[in-house]
Amino acid sequence: MTLQGKRVLITGASGDLGRAMAYRFLELGADLALQYRSNAAALEPVLEAAKEAGREAVAVAADLARPDGSEVLAAAVREHWAELDGLVNNAGGARAQAFDEIPPDAWEQALRLNLTAPFRLTQLFLPALKACAGSVVNISSVAALTGGAFGPSYAASKAGLIGLTRSAARDLGPHGVRVNALAPGPVESAMTSSLAGPVLDSIIGTTALRRLVDAREIADAAAFLIAAGTAVTGQTLIVDGGRHFS
């Protein structure tokens, strides 16, 4: 598997999963645009690794939870590249809240970040993706299929992302653009470590492998979906240690 010379944008690149994908894509020869909201320091080692590998990497600040965040990001990336081989819609999250405690603004923010931003970014980069028969990977979650500890707004928006993936794959397939989703979970990360011990133990206990997924395992799966030479599109690849069997 190779990503040699591929130009890939990863959103949410400063998080655990985003950085794991960035490092793996660099190993496979990709050039990277890395979106972050505020934690620029987290990407400094990634940028240094790219420099050492002789690859191009640029960090771009944009808040994808804001209504204009996708446009800000797209404009910045277009300054570097006219074409795009891969778009990984990885930025996401939501506060873990009970159903009857979620205020309307928190619900709307989760939808903007987890669902609207991937939709808008795919729209905005569509000409660049068409130009080189690119690939879109939407990072959903196994919570989209099972509900989960992070609450209804997270699960619902991630489920919507799977629906968006299927629809986009049908619409964009004639242009040579593939669109797939990854449903990780539970991944060893800052997000899962924020859960109470008994909650996390219960989640691990219901996985077939009795362990958390390593972020590098998600990175490998994303690289496979980005790489050229596959007819896989419109699919949701579950990488969760055997928590959910479809």
C-alpha positions as a printed NumPy array, in Angstrom:
array([[  0.   ,   0.   ,   0.   ],
       [  1.321,   3.434,  -0.922],
       [  0.207,   7.031,  -0.761],
       [  3.284,   8.273,  -2.585],
       [  2.723,  11.82 ,  -3.799],
       [ -0.912,  11.894,  -2.659],
       [ -2.151,  15.221,  -1.311],
       [ -4.371,  14.578,   1.698],
       [ -6.268,  16.917,   4.007],
       [ -6.921,  15.612,   7.532],
       [ -9.304,  17.563,   9.744],
       [ -9.004,  17.291,  13.506],
       [ -5.332,  16.567,  12.943],
       [ -4.155,  17.722,  16.376],
       [ -6.085,  14.979,  18.194],
       [ -4.837,  11.473,  18.932],
       [ -6.475,   9.868,  15.924],
       [ -5.614,  12.739,  13.581],
       [ -1.931,  12.619,  14.504],
       [ -1.834,   8.836,  14.124],
       [ -3.21 ,   9.157,  10.596],
       [ -0.801,  11.978,   9.791],
       [  2.245,   9.942,  10.839],
       [  1.046,   6.853,   8.965],
       [  0.253,   8.792,   5.799],
       [  3.714,  10.376,   5.9  ],
       [  5.271,   6.912,   6.179],
       [  3.345,   5.95 ,   3.037],
       [  4.582,   8.997,   1.113],
       [  1.707,  11.488,   1.331],
       [  1.833,  15.279,   1.489],
       [ -0.48 ,  16.692,   4.131],
       [ -2.703,  19.615,   5.025],
       [ -3.544,  19.395,   8.727],
       [ -6.521,  21.26 ,  10.172],
       [ -6.602,  22.126,  13.84 ],
       [ -8.771,  24.411,  15.948],
       [ -6.41 ,  25.753,  18.605],
       [ -3.688,  23.253,  19.582],
       [ -0.97 ,  24.152,  17.078],
       [  1.743,  22.802,  19.396],
       [  0.413,  19.25 ,  19.008],
       [  1.236,  19.354,  15.307],
       [  4.803,  20.629,  15.601],
       [  6.301,  17.095,  15.841],
       [  4.231,  16.024,  12.821],
       [  5.503,  18.953,  10.765],
       [  9.058,  18.124,  11.812],
       [  8.553,  14.482,  10.807],
       [  7.305,  15.612,   7.4  ],
       [ 10.356,  17.813,   6.933],
       [ 12.685,  14.944,   7.83 ],
       [ 10.855,  12.669,   5.384],
       [ 11.052,  15.229,   2.58 ],
       [  7.281,  15.57 ,   2.427],
       [  5.158,  18.7  ,   2.304],
       [  2.965,  19.402,   5.342],
       [  1.079,  22.527,   6.332],
       [ -1.001,  23.203,   9.445],
       [ -4.163,  25.271,   8.993],
       [ -6.182,  26.821,  11.83 ],
       [ -9.968,  26.713,  11.394],
       [-12.897,  26.184,  13.762],
       [-15.197,  23.751,  11.957],
       [-17.918,  24.211,  14.573],
       [-18.371,  27.785,  13.303],
       [-20.703,  28.375,  10.337],
       [-17.832,  29.752,   8.224],
       [-15.184,  27.289,   9.405],
       [-15.281,  25.038,   6.341],
       [-14.931,  27.983,   3.974],
       [-11.946,  29.318,   5.94 ],
       [-10.228,  25.939,   5.751],
       [-10.962,  25.392,   2.058],
       [ -9.625,  28.818,   1.112],
       [ -6.384,  28.213,   3.018],
       [ -5.78 ,  24.774,   1.489],
       [ -6.481,  26.058,  -2.032],
       [ -3.558,  28.448,  -1.609],
       [ -1.302,  25.376,  -1.581],
       [ -3.045,  22.835,  -3.815],
       [ -5.408,  23.017,  -6.777],
       [ -6.048,  19.269,  -6.623],
       [ -6.755,  16.952,  -3.703],
       [ -6.284,  13.175,  -3.643],
       [ -7.771,  12.573,  -0.219],
       [-10.065,  14.261,   2.281],
       [-10.324,  12.741,   5.757],
       [-13.205,  14.27 ,   7.698],
       [-11.935,  13.384,  11.148],
       [-12.765,  16.456,  13.274],
       [-15.596,  15.698,  15.648],
       [-16.808,  15.319,  19.181],
       [-19.604,  16.103,  21.596],
       [-20.092,  16.432,  25.315],
       [-21.336,  13.291,  27.012],
       [-24.783,  14.353,  28.252],
       [-27.994,  12.555,  29.115],
       [-30.836,  12.807,  26.6  ],
       [-32.914,  15.198,  28.72 ],
       [-29.93 ,  17.418,  29.542],
       [-28.751,  18.373,  26.046],
       [-29.447,  22.074,  25.353],
       [-30.399,  23.054,  21.788],
       [-27.133,  24.922,  21.187],
       [-25.044,  21.861,  22.133],
       [-27.112,  19.717,  19.783],
       [-26.624,  22.193,  16.937],
       [-22.904,  22.46 ,  17.57 ],
       [-22.479,  18.675,  17.453],
       [-24.325,  18.553,  14.13 ],
       [-22.219,  21.377,  12.673],
       [-18.947,  19.747,  13.648],
       [-19.736,  16.069,  13.058],
       [-22.029,  16.257,  10.034],
       [-22.357,  19.683,   8.419],
       [-18.596,  20.328,   8.201],
       [-17.894,  17.03 ,   6.346],
       [-20.762,  17.813,   3.961],
       [-19.535,  21.343,   3.251],
       [-15.89 ,  20.337,   2.913],
       [-16.779,  17.615,   0.432],
       [-18.773,  20.181,  -1.536],
       [-16.04 ,  22.799,  -1.411],
       [-13.266,  20.408,  -2.436],
       [-15.28 ,  18.544,  -5.037],
       [-13.598,  20.176,  -8.068],
       [-10.175,  19.385,  -6.552],
       [-11.227,  15.78 ,  -5.85 ],
       [-12.726,  15.288,  -9.31 ],
       [ -9.513,  16.501, -10.922],
       [ -7.595,  13.47 ,  -9.662],
       [-10.347,  10.917,  -8.896],
       [ -9.829,  11.456,  -5.201],
       [-11.187,   9.716,  -2.131],
       [-13.16 ,  10.927,   0.891],
       [-13.013,   9.125,   4.232],
       [-15.578,  10.167,   6.83 ],
       [-14.668,   9.201,  10.385],
       [-17.938,   8.09 ,  11.944],
       [-18.142,   5.939,  15.083],
       [-19.491,   2.598,  16.215],
       [-21.719,   4.761,  18.427],
       [-23.665,   5.513,  15.236],
       [-24.731,   1.868,  15.243],
       [-25.077,   1.19 ,  18.962],
       [-25.748,   4.509,  20.691],
       [-23.032,   4.952,  23.238],
       [-21.421,   6.657,  26.191],
       [-20.95 ,   9.987,  24.426],
       [-24.669,  10.617,  24.168],
       [-27.441,  11.135,  21.607],
       [-26.009,  14.177,  19.818],
       [-22.763,  12.349,  19.083],
       [-24.449,   9.099,  18.026],
       [-27.065,  10.832,  15.869],
       [-24.596,  13.066,  14.054],
       [-22.215,  10.168,  13.426],
       [-25.123,   8.078,  12.107],
       [-25.995,  10.932,   9.785],
       [-22.413,  10.863,   8.54 ],
       [-22.882,   7.259,   7.42 ],
       [-26.   ,   8.292,   5.492],
       [-24.085,  11.175,   3.933],
       [-21.317,   8.765,   2.948],
       [-23.695,   6.472,   1.081],
       [-25.463,   9.293,  -0.708],
       [-22.232,  11.03 ,  -1.69 ],
       [-20.761,   7.777,  -2.969],
       [-23.687,   7.343,  -5.372],
       [-23.629,  10.957,  -6.542],
       [-19.864,  11.298,  -6.914],
       [-19.009,   7.82 ,  -8.189],
       [-19.599,   8.769, -11.84 ],
       [-16.875,  11.401, -11.391],
       [-14.412,   8.805, -10.11 ],
       [-14.598,  10.069,  -6.515],
       [-14.914,   7.37 ,  -3.86 ],
       [-16.541,   8.078,  -0.486],
       [-16.336,   5.713,   2.487],
       [-16.803,   5.856,   6.243],
       [-14.763,   4.443,   9.09 ],
       [-16.535,   3.53 ,  12.328],
       [-13.885,   3.29 ,  15.054],
       [-14.433,   2.493,  18.609],
       [-13.494,   2.411,  21.31 ],
       [-10.091,   3.939,  20.471],
       [ -7.388,   4.515,  23.062],
       [ -7.401,   8.314,  23.154],
       [ -7.978,  11.361,  25.31 ],
       [-11.668,  11.138,  24.435],
       [-12.111,   7.632,  25.859],
       [ -9.872,   8.334,  28.838],
       [-12.302,  11.072,  29.86 ],
       [-14.928,   8.419,  30.588],
       [-15.419,   7.202,  34.139],
       [-13.485,   4.028,  34.92 ],
       [-16.52 ,   1.726,  35.29 ],
       [-17.982,   3.032,  32.014],
       [-14.748,   2.388,  30.127],
       [-14.345,  -1.048,  31.728],
       [-17.863,  -1.94 ,  30.639],
       [-17.159,  -0.865,  27.057],
       [-13.94 ,  -2.908,  26.901],
       [-15.751,  -5.874,  28.391],
       [-18.2  ,  -5.937,  25.495],
       [-15.521,  -6.076,  22.774],
       [-14.498,  -9.432,  21.387],
       [-10.789,  -8.577,  21.742],
       [-11.249,  -7.2  ,  25.282],
       [ -9.148,  -4.145,  24.532],
       [ -9.261,  -0.654,  23.115],
       [ -8.436,  -0.085,  19.465],
       [ -5.035,   1.457,  18.793],
       [ -5.213,   4.705,  16.812],
       [ -2.646,   3.277,  14.398],
       [ -5.117,   0.556,  13.455],
       [ -7.583,   3.242,  12.399],
       [ -4.81 ,   5.016,  10.504],
       [ -4.057,   1.865,   8.518],
       [ -7.722,   1.444,   7.631],
       [ -7.97 ,   5.088,   6.518],
       [ -4.848,   4.714,   4.381],
       [ -6.374,   1.688,   2.658],
       [ -9.502,   3.663,   1.801],
       [ -7.492,   6.645,   0.512],
       [ -5.133,   4.561,  -1.629],
       [ -5.91 ,   4.25 ,  -5.316],
       [ -6.704,   1.011,  -7.086],
       [ -9.766,  -0.108,  -5.138],
       [-13.424,  -0.267,  -6.082],
       [-14.544,   0.172,  -2.482],
       [-17.024,   3.027,  -2.136],
       [-20.162,   3.763,  -0.145],
       [-19.044,   1.415,   2.62 ],
       [-18.685,   1.731,   6.385],
       [-15.627,  -0.108,   7.67 ],
       [-16.03 ,  -0.967,  11.359],
       [-12.76 ,  -1.13 ,  13.309],
       [-13.788,  -1.615,  16.914],
       [-12.218,  -4.785,  18.289],
       [-15.454,  -6.67 ,  17.811],
       [-17.865,  -4.465,  19.745],
       [-20.509,  -4.46 ,  17.036],
       [-21.147,  -7.135,  14.415],
       [-23.198,  -5.996,  11.418]])
